[in-house]
Coordinates of C-alpha atoms in Angstrom, one line a residue:
X238 CA 96.1 141.6 63.7
X239 CA 99.4 140.0 62.8
X240 CA 101.4 138.7 59.4
X241 CA 99.8 135.6 59.9
X242 CA 96.5 136.4 58.5
X243 CA 97.8 138.4 55.7
X244 CA 98.3 136.5 52.1
X245 CA 101.5 139.0 51.6
X246 CA 103.7 141.0 53.7
X247 CA 106.0 143.6 52.2
X248 CA 108.6 145.1 54.6
X249 CA 109.0 149.2 53.8
X250 CA 112.3 150.1 55.5
X251 CA 112.7 153.0 57.8
X252 CA 113.4 156.0 55.2
X253 CA 112.1 154.2 52.6
X254 CA 109.1 153.2 49.9
X255 CA 107.6 150.3 48.8
X256 CA 104.3 149.8 46.3
X257 CA 102.1 147.0 46.2
X258 CA 99.1 146.3 43.5
X259 CA 95.7 145.5 44.8
X260 CA 92.6 144.8 42.8
X261 CA 89.3 146.4 43.2
X262 CA 87.5 144.9 46.2
X263 CA 90.7 143.9 48.0
X264 CA 92.1 145.0 51.0
X265 CA 95.6 145.8 52.6
X266 CA 96.8 147.4 55.7
X267 CA 99.9 149.5 57.1
X268 CA 101.4 147.9 60.1
X269 CA 103.8 150.6 62.2
X270 CA 106.0 147.5 63.9
X271 CA 107.6 149.3 66.3
X272 CA 105.6 152.8 67.0
X273 CA 105.8 156.0 66.3
X274 CA 106.5 156.2 62.5
X275 CA 104.7 157.9 60.1
X276 CA 104.1 156.8 56.8
X277 CA 103.0 158.3 53.4
X278 CA 100.4 156.6 51.4
X279 CA 99.8 157.3 47.5
X280 CA 97.7 155.3 45.5
X281 CA 97.4 155.1 41.4
X282 CA 94.7 153.8 39.0
X283 CA 96.1 154.9 35.7
X284 CA 96.7 158.7 35.0
X285 CA 94.5 159.1 38.2
X286 CA 95.9 159.2 41.8
X287 CA 94.5 159.6 45.0
X288 CA 93.6 163.3 45.9
X289 CA 93.8 164.9 49.6
X290 CA 92.4 168.0 48.3
X291 CA 89.7 166.5 46.3
X292 CA 88.7 164.2 49.5
X293 CA 88.6 167.0 52.1
X294 CA 85.8 168.3 49.2
X295 CA 84.4 165.0 48.9
X296 CA 83.8 164.3 52.7
X297 CA 83.7 167.8 54.5
X298 CA 86.4 167.0 56.8
X299 CA 90.3 167.3 57.5
X300 CA 90.9 164.3 58.5
X301 CA 90.1 160.8 57.8
X302 CA 87.3 158.8 59.3
X303 CA 86.7 154.4 59.4
X304 CA 83.8 154.8 56.5
X305 CA 85.0 157.1 54.2
X306 CA 86.1 157.1 50.8
X307 CA 89.4 158.8 49.5
X308 CA 88.9 159.9 45.9
X309 CA 91.1 160.8 42.9
X310 CA 91.7 164.1 41.3
X311 CA 89.0 163.0 39.0
X312 CA 86.9 162.9 42.2
X313 CA 86.3 159.0 41.7
X314 CA 86.4 156.5 44.8
X315 CA 89.7 154.6 44.8
X316 CA 90.3 153.6 48.6
X317 CA 88.0 153.0 51.7
X318 CA 89.1 153.3 55.0
X319 CA 87.7 150.3 56.5
X320 CA 89.4 149.9 60.0
X321 CA 91.5 151.3 62.5
X322 CA 93.5 150.3 65.4
X323 CA 95.7 152.8 65.9
X324 CA 94.8 155.8 67.5
X325 CA 93.4 157.7 64.6
X326 CA 95.9 160.1 64.1
X327 CA 95.9 160.5 60.3
X328 CA 96.5 163.7 58.5
X329 CA 95.6 165.1 55.0
X330 CA 97.0 168.6 55.1
X331 CA 100.7 168.5 54.9
X332 CA 102.7 167.7 51.7
X333 CA 105.1 165.1 50.9
X334 CA 108.5 165.6 52.4
X335 CA 110.9 166.6 49.2
X336 CA 114.2 167.8 48.5
X337 CA 113.3 171.4 49.0
X338 CA 111.9 171.0 52.1
X339 CA 114.9 169.5 53.6
X340 CA 117.1 172.1 51.7
X341 CA 115.2 174.9 53.4
X342 CA 115.5 173.1 56.9
X343 CA 119.6 172.8 56.3
X344 CA 119.9 169.4 55.5
X345 CA 120.3 169.4 51.3
X346 CA 120.5 165.8 50.4
X347 CA 118.0 164.2 53.0
X348 CA 116.0 161.4 51.5
X349 CA 112.5 162.5 51.3
X350 CA 108.7 161.1 50.7
X351 CA 108.6 162.5 47.5
X352 CA 111.9 160.5 46.4
X353 CA 111.0 157.5 47.5
X354 CA 107.9 157.8 45.8
X355 CA 109.2 158.0 42.4
X356 CA 112.4 155.4 42.9
X357 CA 109.3 153.1 43.8
X358 CA 107.1 153.9 41.2
X359 CA 109.9 153.5 38.6
X360 CA 110.8 150.3 40.1
X361 CA 107.3 148.9 39.1
X362 CA 107.1 150.0 36.1
X363 CA 104.6 152.8 36.6
X364 CA 105.6 156.1 34.8
X365 CA 103.9 158.8 36.5
X366 CA 105.8 161.7 36.1
X367 CA 103.0 164.4 37.5
X368 CA 103.8 166.7 40.8
X369 CA 103.7 164.8 43.4
X370 CA 100.3 164.3 44.9
X371 CA 99.5 165.2 48.7
X372 CA 99.4 161.8 50.4
X373 CA 97.1 160.2 53.2
X374 CA 100.1 161.0 56.3
X375 CA 99.0 157.8 58.3
X376 CA 99.6 157.7 61.7
X377 CA 101.1 161.5 61.5
X378 CA 99.5 163.8 64.5
X379 CA 99.0 167.5 62.8
X380 CA 96.4 168.8 65.0
X381 CA 94.4 172.5 64.1
X382 CA 94.7 174.5 67.0
X383 CA 91.7 177.1 67.3
X384 CA 93.6 180.1 65.6
X385 CA 94.4 178.0 63.0
X386 CA 97.6 177.0 63.4
X387 CA 99.0 173.9 62.8
X388 CA 100.8 171.6 65.5
X389 CA 103.8 169.0 64.8
X390 CA 103.3 166.4 67.1
X391 CA 104.9 163.0 67.3
X392 CA 103.5 159.9 65.7
X393 CA 101.0 158.4 68.9
X394 CA 101.0 154.9 67.5
X395 CA 102.1 152.1 69.5
X396 CA 104.2 148.8 68.4
X397 CA 101.4 146.8 65.9
X398 CA 98.9 149.8 65.5
X399 CA 97.5 149.3 61.9
X400 CA 94.8 151.1 59.3
X401 CA 93.1 149.1 56.6
X402 CA 92.2 150.0 53.5
X403 CA 89.8 148.5 50.4
X404 CA 90.7 149.5 47.2
X405 CA 87.7 150.7 44.9
X406 CA 89.7 150.4 41.5
X407 CA 92.7 148.5 41.2
X408 CA 95.4 150.7 41.8
X409 CA 99.3 151.0 42.9
X410 CA 99.8 151.8 46.3
X411 CA 102.9 153.1 47.4
X412 CA 103.7 153.6 51.2
X413 CA 106.8 155.6 51.9
X414 CA 108.0 155.0 55.8
X415 CA 108.8 158.9 56.1
X416 CA 112.5 159.9 56.5
X417 CA 111.5 163.1 58.7
X418 CA 114.1 163.0 61.3
X419 CA 114.4 167.0 61.8
X420 CA 110.7 167.9 62.4
X421 CA 109.6 165.6 65.4
X422 CA 107.0 163.8 63.9
X423 CA 108.4 160.3 64.2
X424 CA 108.4 159.4 67.8
X425 CA 112.1 158.2 68.7
X426 CA 113.5 158.1 65.3
X427 CA 112.9 156.1 62.1
X428 CA 111.4 152.6 61.8
X429 CA 109.9 150.3 59.3
X430 CA 106.5 149.9 58.4
X431 CA 105.0 146.9 56.7
X432 CA 102.3 146.7 54.3
X433 CA 100.2 143.8 54.3
X434 CA 97.5 142.5 51.8
X435 CA 94.5 140.2 53.3
X436 CA 93.4 137.6 52.0
X437 CA 89.8 138.4 50.5
X438 CA 86.7 137.5 52.4
X439 CA 84.8 134.0 51.0
X440 CA 81.9 135.2 48.9

């Protein structure tokens, strides 16, 4: 694994978001270069977007597994999880952080994944104006206890850990290197992520 095998690599600076366009059949991976950093992943195909709620219904799972699809709000597969070199802790329960979340935590004006999403989509000319979709929270460790309570644990990733997706539909993928530094989900402070577009396998 490494940037040398990637056709394109986009750095996602700590606390910000970046977007890439991927076509059906193309693979990309989200890399945690420093370790311990959560990323919010969003995928849009025209007016559709990845939906964590619809994906949970389609897979009958709380958390993603290699080989399974993520589906849209119209219940169509949009991404497939094809490889995971991290400890495999990813979340599909927690909403993207937003200004209201930080205001409740006593930090008004704090950067958020919801704002990163809007800014990043606008920068690539995507005019989505709907509610913030619930993201795929890669590297985010939120176990569910037997009594149904959630625990907010720090990301368990080591430097260079990665998760790889394959696009089922042509889509715009946004990755936000989550700026959450109040709740301790990012181990050791905020750090960048990277998006690597992988070369297609020869047919």
